[in-house]
XYZ file of C-alpha atoms in Angstrom:
556
model
C 0.000 0.000 0.000
C 1.387 3.414 -0.967
C 1.438 6.479 1.276
C -1.195 8.139 -0.932
C -3.746 5.434 -0.237
C -3.456 5.317 3.560
C -6.709 6.127 5.385
C -6.910 9.439 7.224
C -7.229 7.681 10.597
C -3.853 5.986 10.070
C -2.172 9.302 9.261
C -3.604 10.684 12.486
C -2.214 7.740 14.472
C 1.227 8.354 12.971
C 1.244 12.133 13.358
C 0.010 12.123 16.948
C 3.491 10.938 18.019
C 4.803 14.400 17.082
C 3.998 17.649 18.826
C 2.190 20.292 16.780
C 5.246 22.342 15.783
C 7.041 19.206 14.549
C 4.116 18.008 12.449
C 3.076 21.436 11.157
C 5.644 21.401 8.270
C 4.169 18.077 7.138
C 0.970 19.936 6.221
C 2.811 21.322 3.173
C 3.378 17.887 1.623
C -0.087 17.503 0.111
C -3.774 18.159 0.805
C -4.273 14.795 2.482
C -1.401 15.343 4.901
C -2.648 18.868 5.551
C -6.066 17.461 6.412
C -4.508 14.956 8.825
C -2.207 17.488 10.502
C -5.122 19.861 11.174
C -7.734 17.197 11.931
C -9.894 17.730 14.993
C -8.328 14.854 16.939
C -4.834 16.354 16.536
C -5.722 20.027 16.840
C -7.124 20.428 20.309
C -4.914 23.490 20.914
C -4.947 24.918 17.389
C -5.527 28.663 17.782
C -6.750 31.306 15.324
C -6.132 35.030 15.766
C -9.483 36.764 15.363
C -7.717 40.091 15.962
C -4.185 41.181 16.684
C -2.265 44.307 17.625
C -0.233 46.241 15.076
C 1.943 49.216 16.026
C 2.226 50.460 12.432
C 5.211 52.272 10.902
C 5.401 55.060 13.487
C 5.251 52.685 16.455
C 3.617 55.263 18.745
C 0.052 53.930 18.782
C -1.270 50.384 18.702
C -3.919 49.538 16.136
C -6.102 46.427 16.156
C -6.449 44.405 12.954
C -9.398 41.996 12.642
C -8.994 38.883 10.497
C -10.648 38.986 7.069
C -14.044 37.298 7.072
C -13.174 35.437 3.873
C -10.264 33.736 5.658
C -12.586 32.230 8.252
C -15.145 31.174 5.627
C -12.551 29.514 3.380
C -10.568 27.769 6.119
C -11.126 24.043 6.515
C -9.159 23.823 9.741
C -10.992 22.778 12.844
C -9.892 25.456 15.304
C -10.434 24.788 19.009
C -9.064 28.024 20.500
C -9.612 31.651 19.455
C -7.402 34.623 20.323
C -8.964 38.076 20.493
C -7.356 41.424 21.242
C -8.326 45.041 21.475
C -6.701 48.032 23.161
C -7.956 50.930 25.266
C -8.166 53.189 22.182
C -10.241 50.714 20.161
C -13.647 52.024 19.121
C -17.008 50.196 19.348
C -16.737 49.142 15.701
C -13.647 47.034 16.508
C -15.476 45.104 19.210
C -18.491 44.698 16.895
C -16.266 43.128 14.200
C -14.596 40.845 16.755
C -17.976 39.714 18.091
C -19.283 38.932 14.608
C -16.195 36.960 13.576
C -16.065 35.055 16.837
C -19.709 33.978 16.567
C -19.177 32.786 12.999
C -16.058 30.902 14.001
C -17.788 29.291 16.967
C -20.676 28.056 14.807
C -18.204 26.491 12.404
C -15.684 24.959 14.828
C -17.364 24.670 18.247
C -14.601 26.437 20.148
C -13.345 24.994 23.434
C -10.900 27.722 24.487
C -10.651 31.504 24.486
C -7.586 33.760 24.875
C -8.329 37.438 25.545
C -5.790 40.260 25.526
C -7.744 43.384 26.388
C -8.011 46.269 28.862
C -10.180 45.942 31.939
C -13.387 47.930 31.770
C -16.839 48.147 30.214
C -15.780 46.801 26.798
C -14.551 43.582 28.391
C -17.767 43.320 30.387
C -19.831 43.840 27.216
C -17.770 41.196 25.420
C -18.427 38.630 28.147
C -22.172 39.347 28.146
C -22.343 39.061 24.342
C -20.726 35.627 24.344
C -22.434 34.106 27.365
C -23.362 30.947 25.431
C -19.764 30.412 24.325
C -18.428 31.058 27.826
C -20.802 28.464 29.243
C -19.235 25.837 26.958
C -15.491 26.568 26.810
C -13.044 24.486 28.842
C -10.110 26.914 28.844
C -10.044 30.685 29.426
C -6.990 32.941 29.417
C -7.295 36.667 30.120
C -4.353 39.098 30.088
C -4.603 42.815 30.694
C -2.172 45.675 31.285
C -4.453 48.725 31.014
C -7.889 50.067 31.919
C -10.235 51.431 29.278
C -11.921 54.813 29.587
C -15.309 53.422 30.704
C -15.389 51.803 34.124
C -17.812 48.986 34.771
C -21.008 50.178 36.410
C -22.231 46.776 37.650
C -20.358 43.683 38.686
C -20.164 41.169 35.838
C -20.904 37.542 36.760
C -19.468 34.980 34.335
C -21.084 31.555 34.321
C -18.537 29.128 32.889
C -20.216 25.792 33.475
C -17.629 23.642 31.637
C -14.461 25.607 32.420
C -11.546 23.428 33.580
C -8.493 25.712 33.245
C -8.243 29.444 34.005
C -5.313 31.838 33.574
C -6.001 35.434 34.660
C -3.204 38.023 34.487
C -3.574 41.624 35.681
C -0.914 44.325 35.431
C -2.454 47.695 36.283
C -1.087 51.197 36.815
C -0.895 52.898 40.193
C -4.178 54.751 39.493
C -6.121 51.533 40.005
C -4.246 49.921 42.905
C -6.902 50.905 45.467
C -9.915 49.197 43.896
C -12.278 48.105 46.656
C -14.106 45.199 45.016
C -13.707 42.815 42.078
C -15.357 43.737 38.791
C -15.742 40.154 37.556
C -16.987 37.097 39.425
C -16.340 33.725 37.793
C -18.668 30.861 38.655
C -16.992 27.672 37.434
C -18.223 24.511 39.176
C -15.927 22.221 37.115
C -12.764 24.339 37.383
C -9.703 22.186 38.124
C -6.772 24.600 37.753
C -6.487 28.388 38.164
C -3.586 30.845 37.921
C -4.076 34.471 38.992
C -1.053 36.716 38.543
C -0.224 40.401 38.905
C 2.952 39.944 36.835
C 4.777 37.465 34.622
C 6.006 35.017 37.276
C 4.682 33.174 40.316
C 7.019 35.106 42.657
C 6.672 38.723 43.800
C 9.098 40.188 41.242
C 7.684 43.160 39.339
C 4.272 42.943 41.003
C 1.904 45.905 41.399
C -0.067 44.709 44.412
C -3.808 45.398 44.363
C -7.136 43.827 45.154
C -7.827 41.586 42.173
C -10.437 42.710 39.648
C -11.599 39.084 39.459
C -12.907 36.728 42.116
C -13.691 33.013 41.920
C -16.980 31.563 43.108
C -18.572 28.109 43.196
C -15.355 26.193 42.531
C -15.986 22.978 44.416
C -13.770 20.931 42.040
C -10.717 23.223 42.168
C -7.545 21.145 42.600
C -4.721 23.584 41.826
C -4.455 27.322 42.559
C -1.556 29.726 41.964
C -2.291 33.245 43.128
C -0.773 36.638 43.917
C -2.678 37.353 47.117
C -3.488 40.899 48.211
C -4.650 41.257 51.870
C -8.130 42.515 50.865
C -8.490 39.910 48.159
C -10.737 36.853 48.100
C -11.599 36.777 51.796
C -15.014 35.274 51.031
C -13.486 32.763 48.635
C -11.181 31.312 51.301
C -14.036 31.172 53.820
C -15.718 28.432 51.783
C -14.819 24.768 51.970
C -12.166 23.808 49.400
C -12.017 20.094 50.043
C -10.835 19.264 46.488
C -7.876 21.667 46.579
C -4.579 19.738 46.544
C -1.951 22.187 45.222
C -1.631 25.785 46.447
C 0.938 28.420 45.452
C 0.792 31.850 47.121
C 2.930 34.951 46.719
C 2.274 38.031 48.851
C 4.019 40.891 50.628
C 5.738 40.296 53.970
C 4.015 43.288 55.580
C 0.614 41.771 54.782
C 1.156 38.526 56.699
C -0.874 39.649 59.724
C -3.860 40.894 57.715
C -5.444 37.502 57.034
C -6.873 34.766 59.260
C -4.527 31.993 58.133
C -5.882 29.466 60.612
C -9.419 29.817 59.256
C -8.139 29.794 55.682
C -6.110 26.555 55.960
C -8.849 24.881 57.996
C -10.978 25.003 54.831
C -8.270 23.202 52.803
C -7.735 19.956 54.727
C -6.631 17.892 51.711
C -3.743 20.024 50.504
C -0.845 17.889 49.272
C 1.565 20.625 48.186
C 2.079 24.228 49.303
C 4.487 26.762 47.854
C 4.708 30.210 49.419
C 6.816 33.327 49.087
C 6.846 34.991 52.519
C 5.793 32.914 55.523
C 6.038 33.138 59.309
C 5.273 31.192 62.486
C 1.517 31.860 62.304
C 1.263 30.452 58.781
C 3.353 27.382 59.620
C 1.265 26.768 62.728
C -1.928 26.837 60.647
C -0.455 24.533 57.985
C 0.825 22.119 60.622
C -2.543 22.024 62.408
C -4.871 21.593 59.435
C -2.981 20.189 56.417
C -2.459 16.637 57.588
C -2.160 15.224 54.034
C 0.714 17.537 53.104
C 3.417 15.920 50.934
C 5.338 18.936 49.553
C 6.198 22.192 51.359
C 8.278 24.819 49.513
C 8.927 28.092 51.378
C 10.943 31.163 50.398
C 11.648 34.200 52.608
C 10.633 32.671 55.923
C 10.789 34.044 59.478
C 10.412 31.298 62.100
C 11.866 33.095 65.116
C 8.720 33.624 67.194
C 7.395 30.309 68.357
C 6.617 27.612 65.798
C 9.937 25.816 66.314
C 10.066 26.444 70.063
C 8.717 22.909 70.446
C 9.422 19.626 68.666
C 7.351 19.345 65.480
C 6.279 16.440 63.295
C 5.150 16.492 59.664
C 4.097 12.844 59.354
C 3.487 12.704 55.568
C 5.903 15.313 54.238
C 8.113 13.959 51.425
C 9.687 17.156 50.036
C 10.728 20.194 52.074
C 12.457 23.319 50.775
C 13.461 26.271 52.941
C 15.196 29.147 51.178
C 16.317 32.451 52.675
C 15.002 31.820 56.174
C 15.632 32.905 59.751
C 15.165 30.361 62.534
C 15.596 30.362 66.280
C 15.402 26.815 67.550
C 17.407 23.995 69.077
C 14.453 21.611 69.048
C 13.784 18.658 66.732
C 11.891 18.566 63.459
C 10.660 14.999 62.826
C 10.125 14.129 59.163
C 9.617 10.358 59.171
C 8.959 9.878 55.419
C 10.905 12.857 53.987
C 12.812 11.965 50.813
C 13.933 15.349 49.437
C 15.335 18.224 51.516
C 16.498 21.584 50.110
C 18.072 23.923 52.649
C 19.439 27.204 51.250
C 20.656 30.376 52.952
C 19.294 29.537 56.399
C 20.384 31.331 59.572
C 19.629 29.877 62.992
C 20.003 32.750 65.430
C 21.835 32.755 68.774
C 24.029 29.821 67.662
C 21.098 27.436 67.953
C 21.124 24.234 65.930
C 17.865 22.690 64.757
C 17.854 18.900 64.835
C 16.311 17.288 61.755
C 15.293 13.633 62.005
C 14.691 12.266 58.502
C 15.379 8.504 58.426
C 14.139 8.099 54.809
C 16.036 11.040 53.291
C 17.418 10.198 49.831
C 18.256 13.624 48.311
C 19.786 16.564 50.154
C 20.702 19.972 48.715
C 22.242 22.209 51.365
C 24.058 25.535 51.311
C 26.391 26.366 54.165
C 27.465 29.975 54.791
C 29.120 29.578 58.182
C 26.098 30.278 60.380
C 24.603 27.531 62.503
C 21.598 25.967 60.853
C 20.672 22.307 61.367
C 22.032 18.933 62.340
C 20.945 15.704 60.665
C 20.396 13.416 63.641
C 19.321 10.179 61.991
C 21.196 7.869 59.679
C 19.584 8.292 56.276
C 19.779 6.219 53.071
C 21.105 9.307 51.334
C 21.586 8.660 47.606
C 22.282 12.151 46.260
C 24.012 15.081 47.977
C 24.619 18.607 46.691
C 26.600 20.662 49.180
C 27.207 24.382 48.567
C 29.926 25.757 50.853
C 30.395 29.480 51.382
C 32.531 28.927 54.467
C 35.377 26.556 55.277
C 33.575 24.502 57.917
C 31.623 21.431 56.804
C 28.479 20.343 58.728
C 29.413 17.667 61.248
C 26.599 15.333 60.238
C 28.497 14.549 56.998
C 31.386 12.967 58.912
C 29.647 9.614 59.223
C 29.370 6.772 56.694
C 26.874 7.239 53.842
C 27.081 3.869 52.070
C 24.039 4.483 49.847
C 25.205 7.766 48.329
C 25.822 7.498 44.582
C 26.006 11.180 43.528
C 28.181 13.677 45.393
C 28.281 17.302 44.174
C 30.269 19.978 46.041
C 30.260 23.676 45.159
C 32.744 25.902 46.944
C 32.711 29.694 46.871
C 35.357 31.868 48.563
C 36.276 29.127 51.023
C 38.833 26.353 51.582
C 36.971 23.456 53.240
C 38.712 20.279 54.372
C 37.322 18.063 51.608
C 39.854 15.266 52.079
C 38.217 14.492 55.461
C 34.795 14.349 53.838
C 35.426 12.041 50.884
C 36.153 8.763 52.791
C 32.601 8.783 54.185
C 31.151 8.391 50.672
C 32.855 5.189 49.559
C 30.224 4.014 47.074
C 29.752 7.133 44.973
C 29.617 6.681 41.212
C 29.425 10.387 40.256
C 31.621 13.109 41.726
C 31.462 16.842 40.925
C 33.572 19.649 42.361
C 32.941 23.253 41.288
C 34.964 26.055 42.867
C 34.360 29.811 42.513
C 37.007 32.199 43.818
C 38.433 29.338 45.859
C 42.162 28.502 45.416
C 41.905 24.767 46.051
C 44.788 22.335 45.782
C 43.033 19.033 45.098
C 45.795 16.417 45.433
C 44.910 15.169 48.904
C 41.168 15.099 48.208
C 41.600 13.090 44.990
C 44.086 10.735 46.649
C 41.434 10.011 49.286
C 38.906 9.345 46.541
C 41.294 7.003 44.697
C 41.934 5.183 47.959
C 38.358 4.789 49.231
C 35.990 5.169 46.257
C 36.378 2.308 43.796
C 33.096 2.661 41.884
C 33.488 6.140 40.410
C 32.411 6.278 36.749
C 31.966 10.049 36.354
C 34.259 12.911 37.449
C 33.690 16.626 36.862
C 36.216 19.180 38.140
C 35.662 22.917 37.531
C 37.655 25.887 38.759
C 36.738 29.517 38.115
C 38.990 32.430 39.052
C 41.359 30.843 39.964
C 41.843 27.391 38.472
C 41.855 24.262 40.568
C 45.401 22.999 41.143
C 46.708 19.457 40.686
C 50.122 17.871 40.560
C 50.752 15.775 37.477
C 50.993 12.392 39.314
C 47.488 12.910 40.729
C 46.245 14.174 37.379
C 47.593 11.034 35.705
C 45.991 8.835 38.366
C 42.550 9.954 37.178
C 43.166 8.231 33.849
C 44.072 4.911 35.521
C 40.451 4.414 36.570
C 39.353 1.683 34.142
C 35.673 2.191 35.053
C 35.617 5.850 34.078
C 32.912 6.701 31.527
C 32.651 10.482 31.863
C 35.458 12.968 32.543
C 34.984 16.746 32.377
C 37.819 19.068 33.342
C 37.329 22.834 33.289
C 39.737 25.414 34.696
C 42.620 23.254 35.954
C 46.311 23.990 36.367
C 48.502 20.872 36.433
C 52.074 21.237 37.709
C 55.138 19.002 37.771
C 56.932 16.715 35.325
C 54.465 15.262 32.828
C 54.311 12.181 30.629
C 51.830 11.082 27.950
C 48.643 9.641 29.429
C 46.248 7.237 27.699
C 42.508 7.607 28.097
C 40.561 4.739 29.710
C 39.034 2.343 27.137
C 35.454 2.689 28.495
C 35.474 6.482 28.442
C 32.393 7.805 26.603
C 32.453 11.536 27.424
C 35.655 13.588 27.652
C 35.832 17.396 27.795
C 38.772 19.724 28.374
C 38.372 23.472 28.698
C 41.007 25.919 29.933
C 43.301 23.190 31.254
C 46.967 24.141 31.684
C 49.693 21.505 31.897
C 52.815 23.326 33.058
C 56.137 21.572 32.532
C 59.333 23.225 31.331
C 61.032 19.927 30.537
C 58.290 18.106 28.642
C 55.822 20.742 27.497
C 52.052 20.557 27.692
C 49.807 17.625 26.844
C 46.162 17.690 25.802
C 44.129 14.491 25.613
C 41.261 14.666 23.090
C 38.445 12.083 22.729
C 39.851 10.436 19.664
C 39.878 6.735 18.935
C 42.703 5.242 19.966
C 42.636 7.581 22.972
C 46.224 8.779 22.718
C 47.855 12.169 23.054
C 47.696 14.001 19.750
C 48.650 17.512 20.860
C 52.123 18.029 22.267
C 53.505 21.507 22.769
C 56.884 22.605 24.074
C 55.826 25.959 25.540
C 56.623 26.514 29.181
C 52.941 27.147 29.945
C 50.211 26.145 27.523
C 46.447 26.258 27.701
C 44.207 24.237 25.371
C 40.569 23.262 24.963
C 39.480 19.957 23.450
C 38.294 21.850 20.379
C 41.946 22.752 19.688
C 42.635 19.109 18.954
C 40.004 18.537 16.271
C-alpha cells in the first residue's frame, strides 16, 4: 500500500506521536497530509487570531487588525481556540467586528478555548455578556490585561462558565487603580480544576503591582490547583468556603501583609492540601499549615521568618516527602521529625543565637544544602542518602556529613570563597559513582582530596572538576591517576592547572564523554599535553611551551 492510499485515521495515528510544531511542516506535503495534521483529533490546541495588535510604521500607537471574514469562511481547519485582542483606544466598531467573527467561528468549529488580551473595563464586560453561550461551553479561558479602558464597569459582571476546567487570569495595572475596593468580575466555574491568577509574569513577587484583584472566583468545588498573587483585601469570602478538592496551592504576597489575614481559618478550609508553595511565611502560617494540612506531601517556602514560636517545640510532619526552605531565619534547638521525607532543600538559612535545629529524617534520599558559616541544622538520623549537593560558602563542613553514607551514589560539592577540608569528607562516601567539584574564587589544591577518593571510592564512573577564578590545582601524578580508573565513563575538566613533570597519558578504554576546557599543563622539561576524545585515545597535541592552555576543540 502506498502512502497516498493510507486512510486518514492511520495518518492521524502516525502524526500524533509528534507535537504540533514538529508536524506542522508536514501539512505542506499535500492536501491529504494537511487534512490529517489539522484534523480535529490532533488540533485540540490549534488557535486562530481573530484580531491582533499592530503598532504600524510610526510605532507610537497600537492599532487592532481583525482577520478577514473570507479567511474564516474559506478555512477548513478545525480550530479549538480563538485569540482576540483590542486596546484601550479601540472604538465600538472594533469590538463589533470581533464579536461577529467570533460567533461565525464558533458556529463552524465549536470552540473549546478563548484567549483574551484586552483592557479591563466596560468593553470587556460587554464582550463577556455578548458571548455568554460560548463562555458556558469553553473548557479553557486565558485573560491578560495591562491597562484600563476609559469606561469603568457600572455593575459587577458575573461569568457563568459551566464547563471551564483551566483558568489563567493576568492583571498588570497602573498605580491609578491599585486601590480598587471590590472585584469587577466574578467567575462561577463549578468544574474548574486549575487556576492561575497573577499580577505579573512570574509566580514570585518580582515586578508585582499589588492590588485587590479585579476578578474573584466563586462556586469552585472541584478546584484542585491554585496559583495566586494574594493581596490582603483579596478573596476573603473565597477562602471562607470549603475547598475540600484543593490539593496544590501556590501563594505569593508581601511580607508586611502577613498579619492581615486569618490563616488558621483559611487553611482549615483546605484539609486535603498535598503541596504548598509560598513566598513569605512566618510562624503563624506554619502553625496553621501544621494544624490543618495533615495530608501535606510537599512544602516549599521562600523568605521565611520562624523566630517567634513555631519551632520552640518539637514538630512532626508525618506525611511530608519534600521540604524546601530558602532564605530563612530560625531560632530553635528543638527537633523537626520528618519520618517519610525523601527530598530536603536547605538554602541560605540562619539559625540565630548559635542554635542548631535537629532534623530527624530517616528516609532522606536527596539533600541539597548551602552552608554559609552560620549555625543551621544537624541531621540526627542515619539516612539512606543517595544524592548530595553541598554548597559551601565557608570553610567549615556540617558535622553530620562525617559519618558513613554507604548508599550515596552522587556527590556534588560547590565551593565559593572558602577552603573546606574536603579530604576528610570524601572517605565517608565510599560508594559514589558520580563526583562533581565546582569552585568559585576558591584557590583549592586538590591532590589530597583526589588521593582520598582514589583510595576509598572504587566505583566512580563520572568525574567533573571545575575551577573559576582561579583554576583548581593538581600535581601531574594525581592528574595522571585519574586516567588509571578503568571504570571511568565520563570525565569533564574545566579550569585546571597541572604542575610538575608530565608524561603522555592514555585515556581509559570505556570512556564515553571527555571534555577539556582551559586546562593548563605546566612543565618546562616536557611541554604541555592535551588528551582529546579520539579513537585510539592517545595524546595528539604536544607543545613545548613553558605554559600552555588548550581546549578539546583545539585538537580537532
